[in-house]
Amino acid sequence: MPSDTIDLLGVEPLAAGGDHWIYQHPAFADQLIKVMKPSKKVHNLRRPSVRRFKQMRVWQREIAEYIASLAHNGGHCDRLVRQFGFCDTSLGPGMIVGRLNGPDGALAPQLETVLRDANTSLSGLEALREDANALFDTLRDIRVDWEDVTPMNALVTGGDAPRLVIIDGLGSPAFFPTTHISDRIFDAANERRRAKMLRWINGTIAHRSADEAAQKLR
């Protein structure tokens, strides 16, 4: 194994996503390494981007949107996980990204985890809703396309003042992304995604409010 290859064999991943295993960078406490899971998919009719980038098409989309954020924001936007580049690992190429911690020093939780946590207060959920609106305002301003909007693709940082950070799902898989050619289409798509996110949060708030009202009647 070359000396500059990071050995991850036998190392337990910190987390896993649909496409990735996620490891702690052995040399930097504030960085993680994303490694592609092996893919057994067979594509008979493949679009040019898949033929060119193969499974790493998802990385190509993420990097393209990150560069768009740099171009429009003039620097790193803290609504996106920071990108540090690539490395060689014993499990294949790795993408190096920033590590986001929660108040306890562990990895910051996914939005999905926070929404399901019975200990998340109603005021905390309302603060999340306010921050979600601010997040999509920022995405509109920096022209970043967050195609795969799910509570699993955003982390909740910031403790008492929650702040959402996107970790996955950037970019459009479409052969010809219409959001890239028209501000009107981009803005409309961003508003649909905002509404989708708010439905999840508002649904949780409604259930929590009903539960609290029922407890007061007991």
GROMACS .gro file of C-alpha atoms in nm:
model
  218
    1MET     CA    1   0.000   0.000   0.000
    2PRO     CA    2   0.146   0.343  -0.092
    3SER     CA    3   0.255   0.549   0.207
    4ASP     CA    4   0.003   0.826   0.132
    5THR     CA    5  -0.293   0.584   0.122
    6ILE     CA    6  -0.513   0.600   0.432
    7ASP     CA    7  -0.574   0.250   0.568
    8LEU     CA    8  -0.940   0.203   0.664
    9LEU     CA    9  -0.945  -0.177   0.662
   10GLY     CA   10  -1.087  -0.300   0.990
   11VAL     CA   11  -1.193   0.053   1.093
   12GLU     CA   12  -1.555   0.088   1.202
   13PRO     CA   13  -1.736   0.361   1.007
   14LEU     CA   14  -1.891   0.639   1.214
   15ALA     CA   15  -2.199   0.644   0.996
   16ALA     CA   16  -2.338   0.522   0.666
   17GLY     CA   17  -2.558   0.675   0.399
   18GLY     CA   18  -2.725   0.537   0.092
   19ASP     CA   19  -2.407   0.564  -0.116
   20HIS     CA   20  -2.131   0.611   0.141
   21TRP     CA   21  -1.950   0.486   0.442
   22ILE     CA   22  -1.825   0.772   0.660
   23TYR     CA   23  -1.500   0.746   0.858
   24GLN     CA   24  -1.313   0.970   1.096
   25HIS     CA   25  -1.003   1.113   0.929
   26PRO     CA   26  -0.711   0.961   1.122
   27ALA     CA   27  -0.499   1.276   1.104
   28PHE     CA   28  -0.756   1.556   1.153
   29ALA     CA   29  -1.023   1.559   1.422
   30ASP     CA   30  -1.238   1.809   1.230
   31GLN     CA   31  -1.252   1.605   0.908
   32LEU     CA   32  -1.433   1.295   0.785
   33ILE     CA   33  -1.373   1.069   0.486
   34LYS     CA   34  -1.662   0.954   0.268
   35VAL     CA   35  -1.599   0.631   0.077
   36MET     CA   36  -1.831   0.490  -0.186
   37LYS     CA   37  -2.007   0.163  -0.108
   38PRO     CA   38  -1.955  -0.103  -0.373
   39SER     CA   39  -2.229  -0.087  -0.636
   40LYS     CA   40  -2.375  -0.389  -0.814
   41LYS     CA   41  -2.607  -0.186  -1.035
   42VAL     CA   42  -2.588  -0.260  -1.405
   43HIS     CA   43  -2.678   0.029  -1.635
   44ASN     CA   44  -2.748  -0.076  -1.992
   45LEU     CA   45  -2.853   0.269  -2.109
   46ARG     CA   46  -2.638   0.517  -1.925
   47ARG     CA   47  -2.635   0.893  -1.958
   48PRO     CA   48  -2.298   1.048  -2.050
   49SER     CA   49  -2.232   1.173  -1.697
   50VAL     CA   50  -2.274   0.820  -1.555
   51ARG     CA   51  -2.048   0.672  -1.821
   52ARG     CA   52  -1.787   0.935  -1.739
   53PHE     CA   53  -1.807   0.957  -1.359
   54LYS     CA   54  -1.961   0.614  -1.286
   55GLN     CA   55  -2.072   0.580  -0.923
   56MET     CA   56  -1.893   0.904  -0.840
   57ARG     CA   57  -2.154   1.100  -1.034
   58VAL     CA   58  -2.301   1.187  -0.693
   59TRP     CA   59  -1.969   1.347  -0.594
   60GLN     CA   60  -1.952   1.537  -0.921
   61ARG     CA   61  -2.294   1.689  -0.849
   62GLU     CA   62  -2.198   1.781  -0.491
   63ILE     CA   63  -1.873   1.945  -0.598
   64ALA     CA   64  -2.047   2.140  -0.876
   65GLU     CA   65  -2.301   2.283  -0.629
   66TYR     CA   66  -2.027   2.359  -0.376
   67ILE     CA   67  -1.840   2.558  -0.642
   68ALA     CA   68  -2.165   2.739  -0.728
   69SER     CA   69  -2.193   2.839  -0.361
   70LEU     CA   70  -1.836   2.971  -0.364
   71ALA     CA   71  -1.907   3.171  -0.678
   72HIS     CA   72  -2.223   3.333  -0.542
   73ASN     CA   73  -2.127   3.359  -0.175
   74GLY     CA   74  -1.767   3.469  -0.224
   75GLY     CA   75  -1.644   3.196   0.010
   76HIS     CA   76  -1.755   2.895   0.209
   77CYS     CA   77  -2.123   2.898   0.311
   78ASP     CA   78  -2.180   2.741   0.651
   79ARG     CA   79  -2.510   2.593   0.532
   80LEU     CA   80  -2.306   2.333   0.341
   81VAL     CA   81  -2.058   2.088   0.486
   82ARG     CA   82  -1.707   2.210   0.402
   83GLN     CA   83  -1.523   2.029   0.123
   84PHE     CA   84  -1.149   1.958   0.163
   85GLY     CA   85  -1.079   1.752  -0.149
   86PHE     CA   86  -0.997   1.387  -0.209
   87CYS     CA   87  -0.763   1.118  -0.084
   88ASP     CA   88  -0.665   0.758  -0.152
   89THR     CA   89  -0.782   0.495   0.095
   90SER     CA   90  -0.756   0.119   0.120
   91LEU     CA   91  -1.128   0.110   0.033
   92GLY     CA   92  -1.093   0.325  -0.277
   93PRO     CA   93  -1.105   0.701  -0.340
   94GLY     CA   94  -1.228   0.911  -0.049
   95MET     CA   95  -1.391   1.252  -0.032
   96ILE     CA   96  -1.272   1.463   0.264
   97VAL     CA   97  -1.541   1.675   0.428
   98GLY     CA   98  -1.576   1.873   0.748
   99ARG     CA   99  -1.695   1.708   1.067
  100LEU     CA  100  -1.994   1.868   1.241
  101ASN     CA  101  -2.038   1.798   1.610
  102GLY     CA  102  -2.330   1.832   1.845
  103PRO     CA  103  -2.310   1.988   2.193
  104ASP     CA  104  -2.187   1.655   2.338
  105GLY     CA  105  -1.891   1.634   2.098
  106ALA     CA  106  -2.040   1.344   1.903
  107LEU     CA  107  -2.146   1.380   1.542
  108ALA     CA  108  -2.427   1.631   1.503
  109PRO     CA  109  -2.762   1.451   1.467
  110GLN     CA  110  -2.958   1.425   1.146
  111LEU     CA  111  -3.273   1.636   1.128
  112GLU     CA  112  -3.470   1.311   1.113
  113THR     CA  113  -3.329   1.206   1.451
  114VAL     CA  114  -3.416   1.540   1.610
  115LEU     CA  115  -3.772   1.532   1.474
  116ARG     CA  116  -3.827   1.182   1.613
  117ASP     CA  117  -3.671   1.258   1.952
  118ALA     CA  118  -3.940   1.291   2.217
  119ASN     CA  119  -3.705   1.517   2.413
  120THR     CA  120  -3.704   1.783   2.142
  121SER     CA  121  -3.915   2.062   2.288
  122LEU     CA  122  -4.197   2.237   2.105
  123SER     CA  123  -3.999   2.561   2.120
  124GLY     CA  124  -3.700   2.375   1.974
  125LEU     CA  125  -3.912   2.250   1.684
  126GLU     CA  126  -4.043   2.601   1.620
  127ALA     CA  127  -3.684   2.728   1.615
  128LEU     CA  128  -3.601   2.455   1.362
  129ARG     CA  129  -3.889   2.569   1.143
  130GLU     CA  130  -3.760   2.926   1.151
  131ASP     CA  131  -3.410   2.809   1.063
  132ALA     CA  132  -3.539   2.590   0.780
  133ASN     CA  133  -3.693   2.899   0.622
  134ALA     CA  134  -3.361   3.081   0.661
  135LEU     CA  135  -3.180   2.785   0.503
  136PHE     CA  136  -3.390   2.796   0.187
  137ASP     CA  137  -3.352   3.173   0.170
  138THR     CA  138  -2.976   3.117   0.166
  139LEU     CA  139  -2.999   2.844  -0.100
  140ARG     CA  140  -3.197   3.086  -0.316
  141ASP     CA  141  -2.935   3.357  -0.272
  142ILE     CA  142  -2.634   3.137  -0.346
  143ARG     CA  143  -2.813   2.944  -0.624
  144VAL     CA  144  -2.747   2.601  -0.478
  145ASP     CA  145  -2.967   2.318  -0.603
  146TRP     CA  146  -3.064   2.081  -0.318
  147GLU     CA  147  -3.246   1.817  -0.516
  148ASP     CA  148  -3.276   1.540  -0.256
  149VAL     CA  149  -3.440   1.725   0.031
  150THR     CA  150  -3.487   1.477   0.316
  151PRO     CA  151  -3.445   1.499   0.696
  152MET     CA  152  -3.158   1.251   0.658
  153ASN     CA  153  -2.953   1.483   0.437
  154ALA     CA  154  -2.925   1.770   0.687
  155LEU     CA  155  -2.762   1.786   1.029
  156VAL     CA  156  -2.878   1.997   1.322
  157THR     CA  157  -2.597   2.201   1.475
  158GLY     CA  158  -2.594   2.493   1.714
  159GLY     CA  159  -2.748   2.357   2.034
  160ASP     CA  160  -3.017   2.589   2.174
  161ALA     CA  161  -3.015   2.793   1.852
  162PRO     CA  162  -3.046   2.514   1.593
  163ARG     CA  163  -2.880   2.558   1.257
  164LEU     CA  164  -2.932   2.320   0.966
  165VAL     CA  165  -2.637   2.217   0.751
  166ILE     CA  166  -2.671   2.013   0.431
  167ILE     CA  167  -2.448   1.707   0.413
  168ASP     CA  168  -2.587   1.520   0.112
  169GLY     CA  169  -2.827   1.529  -0.182
  170LEU     CA  170  -2.690   1.835  -0.363
  171GLY     CA  171  -2.728   1.874  -0.738
  172SER     CA  172  -2.975   1.746  -0.994
  173PRO     CA  173  -2.945   1.400  -1.151
  174ALA     CA  174  -3.144   1.518  -1.454
  175PHE     CA  175  -2.978   1.486  -1.795
  176PHE     CA  176  -3.056   1.854  -1.858
  177PRO     CA  177  -3.126   2.036  -1.526
  178THR     CA  178  -3.373   2.313  -1.606
  179THR     CA  179  -3.298   2.478  -1.270
  180HIS     CA  180  -2.957   2.571  -1.410
  181ILE     CA  181  -3.089   2.770  -1.705
  182SER     CA  182  -3.367   2.979  -1.554
  183ASP     CA  183  -3.381   3.177  -1.228
  184ARG     CA  184  -3.759   3.151  -1.234
  185ILE     CA  185  -3.749   2.770  -1.255
  186PHE     CA  186  -3.478   2.755  -0.988
  187ASP     CA  187  -3.677   2.975  -0.750
  188ALA     CA  188  -3.994   2.770  -0.805
  189ALA     CA  189  -3.808   2.446  -0.734
  190ASN     CA  190  -3.651   2.596  -0.421
  191GLU     CA  191  -3.996   2.695  -0.294
  192ARG     CA  192  -4.132   2.344  -0.355
  193ARG     CA  193  -3.843   2.201  -0.157
  194ARG     CA  194  -3.897   2.454   0.121
  195ALA     CA  195  -4.262   2.347   0.142
  196LYS     CA  196  -4.157   1.980   0.152
  197MET     CA  197  -3.920   2.041   0.443
  198LEU     CA  198  -4.173   2.250   0.631
  199ARG     CA  199  -4.436   1.976   0.598
  200TRP     CA  200  -4.212   1.741   0.793
  201ILE     CA  201  -4.138   1.995   1.062
  202ASN     CA  202  -4.495   2.125   1.086
  203GLY     CA  203  -4.626   1.769   1.106
  204THR     CA  204  -4.399   1.701   1.403
  205ILE     CA  205  -4.504   2.029   1.568
  206ALA     CA  206  -4.871   1.940   1.523
  207HIS     CA  207  -4.824   1.598   1.684
  208ARG     CA  208  -4.619   1.742   1.969
  209SER     CA  209  -4.877   2.016   2.032
  210ALA     CA  210  -5.157   1.760   2.038
  211ASP     CA  211  -4.963   1.543   2.282
  212GLU     CA  212  -4.898   1.835   2.515
  213ALA     CA  213  -5.262   1.942   2.502
  214ALA     CA  214  -5.373   1.586   2.586
  215GLN     CA  215  -5.136   1.572   2.881
  216LYS     CA  216  -5.280   1.893   3.022
  217LEU     CA  217  -5.630   1.743   3.013
  218ARG     CA  218  -5.531   1.439   3.215
   0.00000   0.00000   0.00000
